[in-house]
Coordinates of N, CA and C in Angstrom, one line a residue:
M1073 N 90.9 97.3 100.1 CA 92.2 97.9 100.9 C 93.0 99.1 100.0
R1074 N 93.8 99.7 100.4 CA 94.5 100.8 100.3 C 94.7 100.7 98.7
Q1075 N 94.4 101.8 97.9 CA 94.8 101.7 96.4 C 96.1 102.3 96.0
R1076 N 96.7 102.3 94.8 CA 97.7 102.7 94.8 C 97.7 104.1 94.5
T1077 N 98.6 105.1 94.8 CA 98.5 106.2 94.6 C 99.5 106.9 93.6
Y1078 N 99.4 108.1 93.4 CA 100.5 108.8 92.1 C 100.9 109.8 92.3
E1079 N 100.5 110.4 93.7 CA 100.7 112.0 93.8 C 102.1 112.4 93.5
L1080 N 103.2 111.5 93.7 CA 104.6 111.8 93.6 C 105.0 112.1 92.3
W1081 N 104.3 111.1 91.5 CA 104.6 111.0 90.2 C 104.0 112.9 89.3
Y1082 N 102.3 112.8 90.0 CA 102.2 113.9 89.5 C 102.7 115.1 89.6
A1083 N 103.1 115.3 91.1 CA 104.4 116.2 91.5 C 105.4 116.4 91.1
L1084 N 106.1 115.5 90.4 CA 107.3 115.5 89.8 C 107.1 116.0 87.9
A1085 N 105.7 115.5 87.7 CA 105.5 116.3 86.2 C 105.1 117.5 86.3
A1086 N 104.4 117.9 87.7 CA 104.4 119.2 87.4 C 105.6 120.4 87.8
M1087 N 106.6 119.8 88.6 CA 107.8 120.0 88.7 C 108.6 120.5 87.3
I1088 N 108.4 119.5 86.8 CA 109.1 119.2 85.3 C 108.4 120.4 84.5
G1089 N 106.9 120.6 84.6 CA 106.4 121.4 83.6 C 106.7 123.1 84.1
I1090 N 106.9 123.1 85.2 CA 107.3 124.7 86.0 C 108.3 125.0 85.6
A1091 N 109.3 123.9 85.7 CA 110.9 124.1 85.3 C 111.1 124.8 83.9
L1092 N 110.3 124.3 83.1 CA 109.8 124.0 81.4 C 109.8 125.8 80.9
V1093 N 108.8 126.2 82.1 CA 108.3 127.7 82.4 C 109.4 128.4 82.4
Y1094 N 109.9 128.1 83.7 CA 110.8 129.0 84.3 C 112.3 129.3 83.9
V1095 N 112.9 127.9 82.9 CA 114.1 127.9 82.4 C 114.3 129.1 81.3
P1096 N 113.3 129.2 80.4 CA 113.7 130.0 79.3 C 113.6 131.2 79.9
V1097 N 112.5 131.5 81.1 CA 113.0 133.0 81.6 C 114.4 133.2 82.4
A1098 N 114.7 132.2 82.8 CA 115.9 132.3 83.8 C 117.4 132.3 82.8
V1099 N 116.9 131.8 81.5 CA 118.2 132.0 80.6 C 118.3 133.8 80.4
Q1100 N 117.2 134.3 80.4 CA 117.7 135.4 80.2 C 118.0 136.5 81.2
G1101 N 118.0 135.9 82.3 CA 118.4 136.2 83.8 C 117.9 135.6 85.1
V1102 N 118.4 135.6 85.9 CA 117.8 134.9 87.0 C 116.1 135.6 87.3
P1103 N 114.9 135.4 87.7 CA 114.0 136.3 88.0 C 114.3 137.0 89.2
R1104 N 114.2 138.1 89.7 CA 114.3 138.5 90.9 C 113.2 138.2 91.7
A1105 N 113.4 138.1 93.1 CA 112.2 137.6 93.7 C 111.6 139.0 94.0
S1106 N 111.8 140.1 93.9 CA 110.9 141.2 93.7 C 110.4 141.6 92.6
G1107 N 110.6 140.7 91.3 CA 109.9 141.3 90.2 C 108.6 140.7 90.0
V1108 N 107.8 140.9 89.2 CA 106.6 140.6 88.7 C 106.3 139.1 88.9
F1109 N 107.4 138.2 87.9 CA 107.2 136.8 87.7 C 108.1 135.9 88.9
G1110 N 108.8 137.0 90.0 CA 109.5 135.9 91.3 C 108.3 136.3 92.2
H1111 N 107.9 137.7 92.1 CA 106.6 137.6 93.2 C 105.5 136.9 92.7
G1112 N 105.3 136.7 91.7 CA 104.0 135.5 91.6 C 104.5 133.9 91.8
L1113 N 105.4 133.6 91.3 CA 105.9 132.2 91.9 C 105.7 132.3 93.8
G1114 N 106.3 133.1 94.0 CA 106.0 133.2 95.6 C 104.8 133.2 96.4
I1115 N 104.2 133.9 95.6 CA 102.7 134.1 96.2 C 101.8 132.6 95.8
I1116 N 102.1 132.3 94.5 CA 101.3 130.9 94.4 C 101.9 129.9 95.2
G1117 N 103.2 129.8 95.5 CA 104.1 128.8 96.6 C 103.6 128.8 97.9
F1118 N 103.4 130.4 98.6 CA 102.5 130.2 99.6 C 101.5 130.0 100.0
L1119 N 100.8 130.3 98.8 CA 99.3 129.9 98.7 C 99.3 128.5 98.7
L1120 N 99.9 127.6 97.9 CA 99.8 126.2 98.2 C 100.5 125.7 99.2
M1121 N 101.3 126.1 99.9 CA 102.1 125.7 101.3 C 101.1 126.0 102.5
L1122 N 100.1 126.9 102.3 CA 99.1 127.1 103.3 C 97.9 126.4 103.4
S1123 N 97.8 126.0 101.9 CA 96.7 125.1 101.6 C 97.1 123.5 102.3
T1124 N 98.4 123.3 102.0 CA 98.8 122.2 102.8 C 98.8 122.4 104.0
E1125 N 99.0 122.9 105.0 CA 98.9 123.2 106.4 C 97.3 123.1 106.5
T1126 N 96.8 123.5 105.9 CA 95.6 123.9 106.7 C 94.4 122.7 106.0
L1127 N 94.0 122.5 104.6 CA 92.8 121.7 104.1 C 92.9 120.5 104.4
Y1128 N 93.8 119.8 104.5 CA 94.0 118.1 105.1 C 93.7 118.1 106.6
S1129 N 94.1 119.1 107.3 CA 93.7 119.1 109.1 C 92.3 119.5 108.9
I1130 N 91.6 120.3 108.3 CA 90.3 120.7 108.4 C 89.6 119.3 107.6
R1131 N 90.0 118.9 106.7 CA 89.2 117.5 106.4 C 88.9 116.6 107.7
K1132 N 89.9 116.4 108.2 CA 90.3 115.2 108.9 C 89.8 115.6 110.3
R1133 N 89.3 116.7 110.5 CA 88.5 117.1 111.5 C 87.0 117.1 111.3
T1134 N 86.6 117.0 110.1 CA 85.6 117.2 109.4 C 84.2 116.0 110.1
R1135 N 83.5 116.0 110.8 CA 82.2 115.2 111.0 C 81.3 114.9 110.1
G1136 N 80.6 114.1 110.0 CA 79.5 113.9 109.4 C 79.9 113.7 107.7
K1137 N 78.7 114.7 106.9 CA 79.2 114.3 105.7 C 80.2 115.0 105.1
A1138 N 81.4 115.0 104.5 CA 82.3 115.5 104.2 C 82.8 115.3 102.6
I1139 N 83.7 116.4 102.0 CA 83.9 116.3 100.7 C 84.9 115.7 100.3
G1140 N 84.8 114.9 99.6 CA 86.0 113.8 99.2 C 86.7 112.8 100.4
R1141 N 87.1 111.8 99.9 CA 87.6 110.9 100.5 C 88.9 111.4 101.3
L1142 N 89.2 111.0 102.5 CA 90.1 111.5 103.0 C 91.7 110.9 102.3
S1143 N 91.7 109.8 102.0 CA 92.8 109.6 101.1 C 93.2 110.2 100.0
T1144 N 92.3 110.9 99.2 CA 92.0 111.9 98.3 C 93.0 113.1 98.5
W1145 N 92.3 113.4 100.3 CA 92.9 115.0 100.7 C 94.4 114.7 100.8
L1146 N 94.8 113.5 101.3 CA 96.1 113.3 101.8 C 96.8 113.5 100.5
Q1147 N 96.4 113.0 99.5 CA 97.4 113.0 98.1 C 97.3 114.6 97.7
I1148 N 96.4 115.2 97.7 CA 96.3 116.6 97.6 C 97.6 117.3 98.6
H1149 N 97.3 117.0 99.6 CA 98.4 117.6 100.9 C 99.7 117.2 100.4
I1150 N 100.1 116.0 100.0 CA 101.2 115.9 99.2 C 101.8 116.4 98.6
F1151 N 100.7 116.5 97.3 CA 101.2 117.4 96.0 C 101.5 118.8 96.4
T1152 N 100.6 119.7 97.0 CA 101.0 120.9 97.3 C 102.4 121.0 98.1
G1153 N 102.5 120.2 98.7 CA 103.3 120.1 100.0 C 105.0 120.0 99.1
I1154 N 104.9 119.7 98.0 CA 106.0 119.2 97.3 C 105.9 120.6 96.3
I1155 N 105.0 120.8 95.5 CA 104.9 121.9 94.8 C 105.3 123.4 95.2
G1156 N 104.4 123.5 96.2 CA 104.9 124.9 97.0 C 106.1 125.1 97.5
P1157 N 106.5 124.5 98.0 CA 108.0 124.7 98.2 C 108.8 125.3 97.0
F1158 N 108.7 124.3 95.6 CA 109.5 124.3 95.0 C 109.1 125.5 94.3
L1159 N 108.2 126.3 94.5 CA 107.7 127.4 93.9 C 108.3 128.4 94.7
V1160 N 108.6 128.2 95.9 CA 109.3 128.9 96.7 C 110.7 129.5 96.5
L1161 N 111.1 128.0 96.2 CA 112.6 128.0 96.0 C 112.8 128.5 94.7
L1162 N 112.1 128.7 93.7 CA 112.5 129.2 92.4 C 112.0 131.2 92.8
H1163 N 111.3 131.1 93.9 CA 111.2 132.6 94.2 C 112.3 133.1 94.7
S1164 N 112.7 132.6 95.2 CA 114.1 133.0 96.4 C 115.3 133.5 95.2
S1165 N 115.4 133.2 94.0 CA 116.5 133.9 93.0 C 117.6 133.2 93.6
W1166 N 117.6 132.0 94.2 CA 118.7 131.2 94.5 C 119.8 132.1 95.6
K1167 N 119.0 133.0 96.2 CA 119.6 133.8 97.3 C 119.3 133.2 98.8
F1168 N 120.2 132.9 99.8 CA 119.3 132.0 100.7 C 120.5 132.9 102.0
N1169 N 120.5 134.2 101.9 CA 120.9 134.7 103.1 C 119.9 135.8 103.7
G1170 N 120.4 136.0 105.1 CA 119.2 136.6 105.9 C 118.0 135.7 106.4
L1171 N 116.9 136.6 106.3 CA 115.5 135.8 106.8 C 115.0 135.2 105.7
A1172 N 115.5 135.1 104.6 CA 114.7 134.4 103.2 C 115.5 133.1 103.3
G1173 N 116.5 133.1 103.5 CA 117.9 131.9 103.7 C 117.1 130.8 104.9
V1174 N 116.8 131.4 105.9 CA 116.2 131.0 107.1 C 114.9 130.2 106.8
L1175 N 114.3 130.9 105.9 CA 112.9 130.5 105.7 C 113.1 129.4 104.6
M1176 N 113.8 129.3 104.0 CA 114.3 128.0 102.9 C 114.9 127.1 103.4
L1177 N 115.8 126.9 104.4 CA 115.9 126.3 105.2 C 115.0 125.4 106.1
M1178 N 114.3 126.3 106.5 CA 112.9 125.5 107.5 C 111.8 124.4 106.2
T1179 N 111.9 125.3 105.0 CA 111.1 124.8 104.0 C 111.4 123.5 103.9
A1180 N 112.8 123.3 103.7 CA 113.3 122.0 103.3 C 113.6 121.1 104.1
V1181 N 113.2 121.6 105.7 CA 113.1 120.8 106.7 C 112.0 120.0 107.1
I1182 N 111.0 120.9 106.5 CA 109.4 120.2 106.4 C 109.5 119.7 105.5
V1183 N 109.6 119.7 104.1 CA 109.6 119.1 103.3 C 110.1 117.6 103.4
I1184 N 111.2 117.8 103.7 CA 112.0 116.7 104.7 C 111.4 115.2 105.1
S1185 N 110.8 116.4 106.4 CA 110.1 115.6 107.3 C 108.9 115.0 106.4
G1186 N 107.8 115.6 105.6 CA 106.9 115.3 105.2 C 107.1 114.2 104.7
F1187 N 108.4 114.0 103.6 CA 108.7 112.4 103.1 C 109.0 111.2 104.2
I1188 N 109.4 111.5 105.2 CA 109.6 110.4 106.2 C 107.9 110.3 106.7
G1189 N 107.3 111.3 107.1 CA 106.0 111.1 107.1 C 105.1 110.3 106.8
R1190 N 105.2 110.4 105.2 CA 104.4 109.6 104.5 C 105.1 108.2 104.3
Y1191 N 106.4 108.2 104.5 CA 107.0 106.6 104.6 C 106.1 105.7 106.0
I1192 N 106.4 106.5 106.8 CA 105.7 105.9 108.0 C 104.2 105.9 107.7
Y1193 N 103.7 106.6 107.5 CA 102.0 106.5 107.2 C 101.5 105.3 106.4
T1194 N 102.4 105.0 105.0 CA 102.1 104.2 104.3 C 102.5 102.9 105.2
A1195 N 102.8 102.6 106.4 CA 103.1 101.3 107.0 C 101.9 100.9 107.7
V1196 N 101.2 102.1 108.2 CA 100.0 101.8 108.7 C 98.5 101.1 107.8
P1197 N 98.2 99.7 107.6 CA 97.3 99.5 106.7 C 96.0 100.2 106.7
R1198 N 95.5 100.6 105.5 CA 94.4 101.6 105.4 C 93.6 101.4 104.6
T1199 N 92.2 101.4 104.3 CA 91.3 101.0 103.4 C 91.4 102.2 102.3
V1200 N 90.6 102.4 101.3 CA 90.7 103.2 100.0 C 90.3 104.5 100.5
D1201 N 89.4 104.7 101.9 CA 89.0 105.8 102.5 C 90.2 106.3 103.4
G1202 N 91.2 105.7 103.7 CA 92.1 106.2 104.7 C 92.0 105.7 105.7
A1203 N 90.8 104.9 106.3 CA 90.6 104.4 107.8 C 91.8 103.5 108.1
E1204 N 92.3 103.5 109.3 CA 93.1 102.1 109.4 C 92.2 101.0 109.5
V1205 N 93.1 99.8 109.3 CA 92.5 98.7 108.9 C 92.9 98.1 110.4
A1206 N 91.8 97.2 111.2 CA 91.8 96.8 112.4 C 93.0 95.0 112.2
L1207 N 93.4 95.0 113.4 CA 94.4 94.1 113.3 C 93.5 92.6 112.9
R1208 N 92.6 92.4 113.4 CA 91.6 91.4 113.0 C 91.5 91.1 111.8
D1209 N 91.2 92.5 110.9 CA 91.0 92.2 109.4 C 92.2 91.7 108.7
L1210 N 94.0 92.3 109.5 CA 94.5 91.5 108.5 C 94.8 90.4 108.9
E1211 N 94.8 89.6 110.2 CA 94.7 88.3 110.3 C 93.8 87.8 109.3
G1212 N 92.2 88.4 109.4 CA 91.6 87.5 108.1 C 92.3 87.6 106.9
Q1213 N 92.8 88.5 106.3 CA 93.2 88.5 105.1 C 94.5 87.2 104.8
I1214 N 95.2 86.9 105.9 CA 96.2 86.1 105.9 C 95.7 84.9 105.7
A1215 N 94.7 84.8 106.7 CA 93.6 83.6 106.7 C 93.0 83.3 105.2
Q1216 N 92.7 84.2 104.4 CA 92.4 84.0 103.2 C 93.4 83.4 102.1
I1217 N 94.6 84.3 102.2 CA 95.8 83.8 101.4 C 96.0 82.5 101.5
D1218 N 96.3 82.0 103.0 CA 96.7 80.5 103.5 C 95.7 79.9 103.0
A1219 N 94.1 79.9 102.8 CA 93.5 79.1 102.0 C 93.7 78.7 100.9
R1220 N 94.1 79.8 99.6 CA 94.3 79.9 98.4 C 95.6 79.2 98.3
L1221 N 96.8 79.3 99.1 CA 97.8 78.5 99.0 C 97.4 77.2 99.4
Q1222 N 96.8 76.5 100.0 CA 96.2 75.2 100.2 C 95.6 75.0 98.5
A1223 N 94.7 75.7 98.3 CA 94.2 75.5 97.0 C 95.1 75.2 95.9
L1224 N 96.1 75.2 95.8 CA 97.2 75.2 95.2 C 98.6 74.2 95.3
G1225 N 98.2 73.7 96.4 CA 98.9 72.3 97.1 C 99.7 72.9 98.3
L1226 N 99.6 73.9 98.4 CA 101.0 74.5 99.5 C 100.4 75.1 100.8
A1227 N 100.9 74.4 101.8 CA 100.4 74.2 103.1 C 101.3 75.6 103.7
A1228 N 100.3 76.4 104.7 CA 101.2 77.6 105.1 C 102.5 77.2 105.8
R1229 N 102.4 75.9 106.4 CA 103.4 75.9 107.5 C 104.9 75.5 106.6
S1230 N 104.6 75.0 105.3 CA 105.6 75.1 103.9 C 106.3 76.3 103.6
I1231 N 105.7 77.2 103.9 CA 106.3 78.6 103.2 C 107.5 78.8 104.0
P1232 N 108.4 79.3 103.3 CA 109.9 79.7 104.3 C 109.3 80.9 105.1
A1233 N 109.7 80.8 106.1 CA 109.4 81.6 107.2 C 110.5 83.0 107.0
A1234 N 109.5 84.1 106.7 CA 110.5 85.4 106.8 C 111.4 85.6 108.1
P1235 N 112.4 86.4 108.1 CA 113.2 86.5 109.2 C 112.4 87.4 110.2
P1236 N 112.5 87.1 111.1 CA 111.8 88.1 112.2 C 112.3 89.1 112.6
V1237 N 111.6 90.1 112.3 CA 112.2 91.8 112.3 C 111.1 92.6 113.2
G1238 N 111.6 93.3 114.5 CA 110.6 94.0 115.2 C 111.2 95.4 115.3
G1239 N 110.1 96.1 116.1 CA 110.7 97.6 116.3 C 110.7 98.6 115.1
V1240 N 111.3 99.2 115.1 CA 111.6 100.5 114.1 C 112.1 100.2 112.5
G1241 N 112.9 98.9 112.9 CA 113.7 98.3 111.6 C 112.3 97.9 110.6
A1242 N 111.5 97.4 111.5 CA 109.9 96.6 110.6 C 109.8 97.5 110.1
V1243 N 109.6 99.1 110.3 CA 108.6 100.1 109.9 C 109.8 100.4 108.6
L1244 N 110.8 101.2 109.0 CA 111.6 101.8 108.3 C 112.4 101.2 107.0
G1245 N 112.5 99.6 107.4 CA 113.3 98.9 106.5 C 112.4 97.5 105.9
R1246 N 111.3 98.1 105.6 CA 110.6 97.1 105.3 C 110.6 96.6 103.6
W1247 N 110.8 97.5 103.0 CA 111.4 97.5 101.5 C 112.5 96.3 101.3
L1248 N 113.3 96.8 102.3 CA 114.6 95.6 102.1 C 114.5 94.0 102.8
H1249 N 113.6 94.3 104.0 CA 113.4 93.2 104.3 C 112.3 92.1 103.0
R1250 N 111.7 93.0 102.5 CA 110.6 92.2 101.2 C 111.5 91.7 100.3
W1251 N 112.7 92.4 99.9 CA 113.8 92.3 98.8 C 114.7 90.4 99.6
R1252 N 114.8 91.0 100.8 CA 115.6 89.7 101.2 C 114.4 88.4 101.3
Y1253 N 113.1 88.3 101.4 CA 112.3 87.6 101.5 C 112.0 86.9 100.1
R1254 N 111.9 87.6 99.0 CA 111.8 87.2 97.6 C 113.3 86.3 97.5
R1255 N 114.3 86.7 98.1 CA 115.7 86.2 97.7 C 115.4 84.9 98.5
Q1256 N 115.0 84.7 99.3 CA 114.6 83.4 100.0 C 113.7 82.5 99.6
I1257 N 112.5 83.0 98.7 CA 111.9 82.0 98.4 C 112.1 82.1 96.5
G1258 N 113.3 82.7 96.2 CA 113.3 82.7 95.0 C 113.8 81.2 94.3
A1259 N 114.7 80.5 94.9 CA 115.0 79.1 94.3 C 113.9 78.3 94.5
T1260 N 112.6 78.1 95.5 CA 111.7 77.4 95.1 C 110.7 77.8 94.1
L1261 N 110.5 79.2 93.9 CA 109.6 79.6 92.8 C 110.4 79.5 91.3
K1262 N 111.7 79.4 91.5 CA 112.6 79.3 90.0 C 112.3 77.6 89.4
T1263 N 112.6 76.7 90.6 CA 112.3 75.7 90.5 C 110.4 75.3 89.9
L1264 N 109.9 75.6 90.5 CA 108.4 75.8 90.2 C 108.1 76.1 88.6
A1265 N 108.7 77.4 88.6 CA 108.6 78.2 87.3 C 109.1 77.0 86.1
A1266 N 110.2 76.5 86.3 CA 110.3 75.3 85.1 C 109.3 74.4 85.0
A1267 N 108.3 74.1 85.8 CA 107.4 73.1 85.4 C 106.1 73.4 85.0
D1268 N 105.6 74.9 85.7 CA 104.6 75.5 85.9 C 104.6 76.8 86.2
P1269 N 105.0 77.7 84.7 CA 105.1 79.4 84.8 C 104.2 79.6 85.5
T1270 N 102.6 79.2 85.3 CA 101.4 80.0 85.5 C 101.7 79.7 86.7
S1271 N 101.7 78.8 87.9 CA 101.1 78.6 89.1 C 102.3 79.2 89.7
A1272 N 103.4 79.4 89.3 CA 104.7 80.1 90.1 C 104.5 81.5 90.0
R1273 N 103.7 82.3 89.0 CA 103.4 83.6 89.1 C 102.6 83.9 90.0
Q1274 N 101.5 82.8 90.3 CA 100.3 83.1 90.9 C 100.8 83.2 92.6
L1275 N 101.6 81.8 92.8 CA 102.2 81.7 94.4 C 103.3 82.8 94.6
R1276 N 103.9 83.5 93.5 CA 104.5 84.7 93.9 C 103.9 85.6 94.5
R1277 N 102.8 85.8 93.5 CA 101.9 87.0 93.9 C 101.3 86.7 95.6
L1278 N 100.9 85.3 95.6 CA 100.3 85.1 97.0 C 100.9 85.5 98.1
L1279 N 102.5 84.8 97.9 CA 103.5 84.8 99.0 C 103.7 86.5 99.2
D1280 N 104.0 87.4 98.1 CA 103.9 88.7 98.5 C 103.0 89.2 99.4
E1281 N 102.0 89.2 99.0 CA 100.7 89.4 100.0 C 100.5 88.9 101.5
R1282 N 100.9 87.6 101.5 CA 101.1 87.2 102.7 C 102.1 87.8 103.7
F1283 N 103.3 88.0 103.1 CA 104.1 88.5 103.4 C 104.3 90.2 103.9
R1284 N 103.7 90.6 103.1 CA 103.3 92.4 103.3 C 101.9 92.5 105.0
W1285 N 100.8 91.9 104.5 CA 100.0 91.3 105.6 C 100.7 91.3 106.7
Q1286 N 101.6 90.1 107.0 CA 102.2 89.8 108.2 C 103.2 90.8 108.7
R1287 N 104.0 91.6 107.9 CA 104.7 92.5 108.5 C 103.9 93.5 108.8
Q1288 N 102.8 94.0 108.3 CA 102.2 94.8 108.7 C 101.4 94.4 110.0
I1289 N 101.1 93.4 110.5 CA 100.5 93.2 111.3 C 101.9 93.0 112.9
D1290 N 103.0 92.6 112.1 CA 104.5 92.7 113.3 C 104.5 94.1 113.6
S1291 N 104.6 95.1 112.5 CA 105.0 96.4 112.7 C 103.8 97.7 113.1
L1292 N 102.3 97.1 113.2 CA 101.5 97.8 113.7 C 101.4 98.9 114.7
A1293 N 101.8 98.4 115.8 CA 102.1 99.2 116.8 C 103.5 100.1 116.7
T1294 N 104.4 99.7 116.6 CA 105.8 100.6 116.3 C 105.1 101.2 115.3
A1295 N 104.6 101.3 114.1 CA 104.4 102.3 113.1 C 103.3 103.4 113.8
R1296 N 102.7 103.1 114.2 CA 101.5 104.0 115.2 C 102.3 104.9 115.8
R1297 N 103.2 104.1 116.8 CA 104.2 104.8 118.0 C 105.0 106.0 117.1
L1298 N 105.6 105.7 115.9 CA 106.3 106.5 115.3 C 105.4 107.5 114.4
L1299 N 104.5 107.3 114.1 CA 103.4 108.4 113.4 C 103.1 109.3 114.3
A1300 N 102.8 109.0 115.8 CA 102.3 109.7 117.0 C 103.8 110.8 117.2
V1301 N 104.9 110.3 117.2 CA 106.2 111.1 117.3 C 106.5 111.9 116.3
W1302 N 106.1 111.8 114.9 CA 106.3 112.3 114.1 C 105.7 113.7 113.8
H1303 N 104.1 113.0 114.3 CA 103.5 114.3 114.4 C 103.5 115.6 115.2
T1304 N 104.4 115.1 116.4 CA 104.7 115.8 117.6 C 106.0 117.0 117.1
I1305 N 106.9 116.6 116.2 CA 107.8 117.2 115.7 C 107.9 117.8 114.4
H1306 N 106.7 117.2 113.5 CA 106.2 118.0 112.3 C 105.2 119.0 112.2
I1307 N 104.3 119.2 113.2 CA 103.3 120.1 113.6 C 104.0 121.5 113.6
P1308 N 105.0 121.5 114.9 CA 105.6 122.6 115.5 C 106.4 123.3 114.7
I1309 N 107.4 122.3 113.8 CA 108.4 122.7 112.5 C 107.0 123.4 111.7
G1310 N 106.0 122.8 111.2 CA 105.1 124.2 110.2 C 104.5 125.1 110.9
V1311 N 104.3 125.2 112.1 CA 103.7 126.3 112.9 C 105.0 127.3 112.8
A1312 N 106.2 126.8 113.3 CA 107.3 128.0 113.1 C 107.7 128.4 111.6
L1313 N 107.5 127.6 110.8 CA 107.9 127.9 109.5 C 106.7 128.9 108.7
F1314 N 105.3 128.7 109.4 CA 104.4 129.5 108.8 C 104.6 131.3 109.7
T1315 N 105.3 131.0 110.7 CA 105.5 132.3 111.6 C 106.7 133.0 110.8
V1316 N 107.8 132.4 110.2 CA 108.8 132.9 109.6 C 108.3 133.6 108.6
A1317 N 107.7 132.8 107.7 CA 107.0 133.0 106.4 C 106.3 134.8 106.7
G1318 N 105.0 134.5 107.6 CA 104.2 135.9 107.8 C 105.4 137.1 108.3
I1319 N 106.3 136.6 108.7 CA 107.3 138.1 109.3 C 108.0 138.4 107.7
H1320 N 108.7 137.3 107.1 CA 109.1 138.0 105.7 C 108.0 138.6 105.2
I1321 N 106.8 138.2 104.6 CA 105.7 138.8 104.0 C 105.7 140.0 104.3
V1322 N 105.5 140.5 105.7 CA 105.1 141.6 106.1 C 106.7 142.5 106.3
E1323 N 107.8 142.0 106.3 CA 109.0 142.8 106.0 C 109.0 143.2 104.4
T1324 N 108.9 142.1 103.5 CA 108.7 142.8 102.3 C 107.7 143.8 101.5
L1325 N 106.6 143.7 102.2 CA 105.7 144.8 102.2 C 106.0 146.0 103.0
Y1326 N 106.8 145.6 103.8 CA 106.7 147.1 104.3 C 108.0 147.8 103.5
Y1327 N 109.1 147.3 103.3 CA 110.3 147.8 102.3 C 109.1 148.2 101.1
A1328 N 108.3 147.8 100.3 CA 108.1 148.1 99.0 C 107.4 149.0 99.2
T1329 N 106.3 148.9 100.3 CA 105.4 150.2 100.4 C 106.1 151.5 101.3
F1330 N 106.8 151.5 101.9 CA 107.4 152.9 103.1 C 108.7 152.6 102.1
I1331 N 109.9 151.8 101.8 CA 110.9 152.2 101.8 C 111.0 151.8 100.0
K1332 N 111.7 153.0 99.1 CA 111.8 153.0 98.1 C 112.8 153.6 97.5

């Protein structure tokens, strides 16, 4: 199934590294957007944002033999989608008036939308390659866990039932539901841990896995619908963003070339 990803941590590390370069320069005076340093930030940031908008989409539509896993391209998409806007923010010289201000506002909206989309995306179970997992495969995972629970002497029917949650709440509030379920089974596990710590740890892991698979089954249809709705909102915002960015670039080149 899907492997753990670290693109958010990589993005955070990259932002810290960029800040370590930017701050010493800014101490001497905030770099002007029209200066060499400011222009460099803007160009690199825009190129990263452009790659965010295009490369992953191209990879999704590639048929036959493709370069790299789709899940890897998604991680790159998320990474560049964070670092690009961050560089554009530094390029702005912290001035948000006029068209540049509108552009930064739209950039902030698209980044926030991206985080929401990623959260919804992770609610849909996928393989390591990024393909969706079929419902029967999810049910098969639960059956395997039930068999392992029985091997530990715990029947599936004796497992504390997770509180029923459906609709949007099952997708957006899944971490809260998991926390509540862990509290619900905490007393049973605590009693078992006193007698057999090893079995208690194994049981907790199995119950966590079973809860996760069951929640994914319960929320699968809703997650797919939410993801479809998110796409219909996110993509037009991205198109509008790059339209405004194009106008901003043309405007900048015009004033830099013809009006001095």
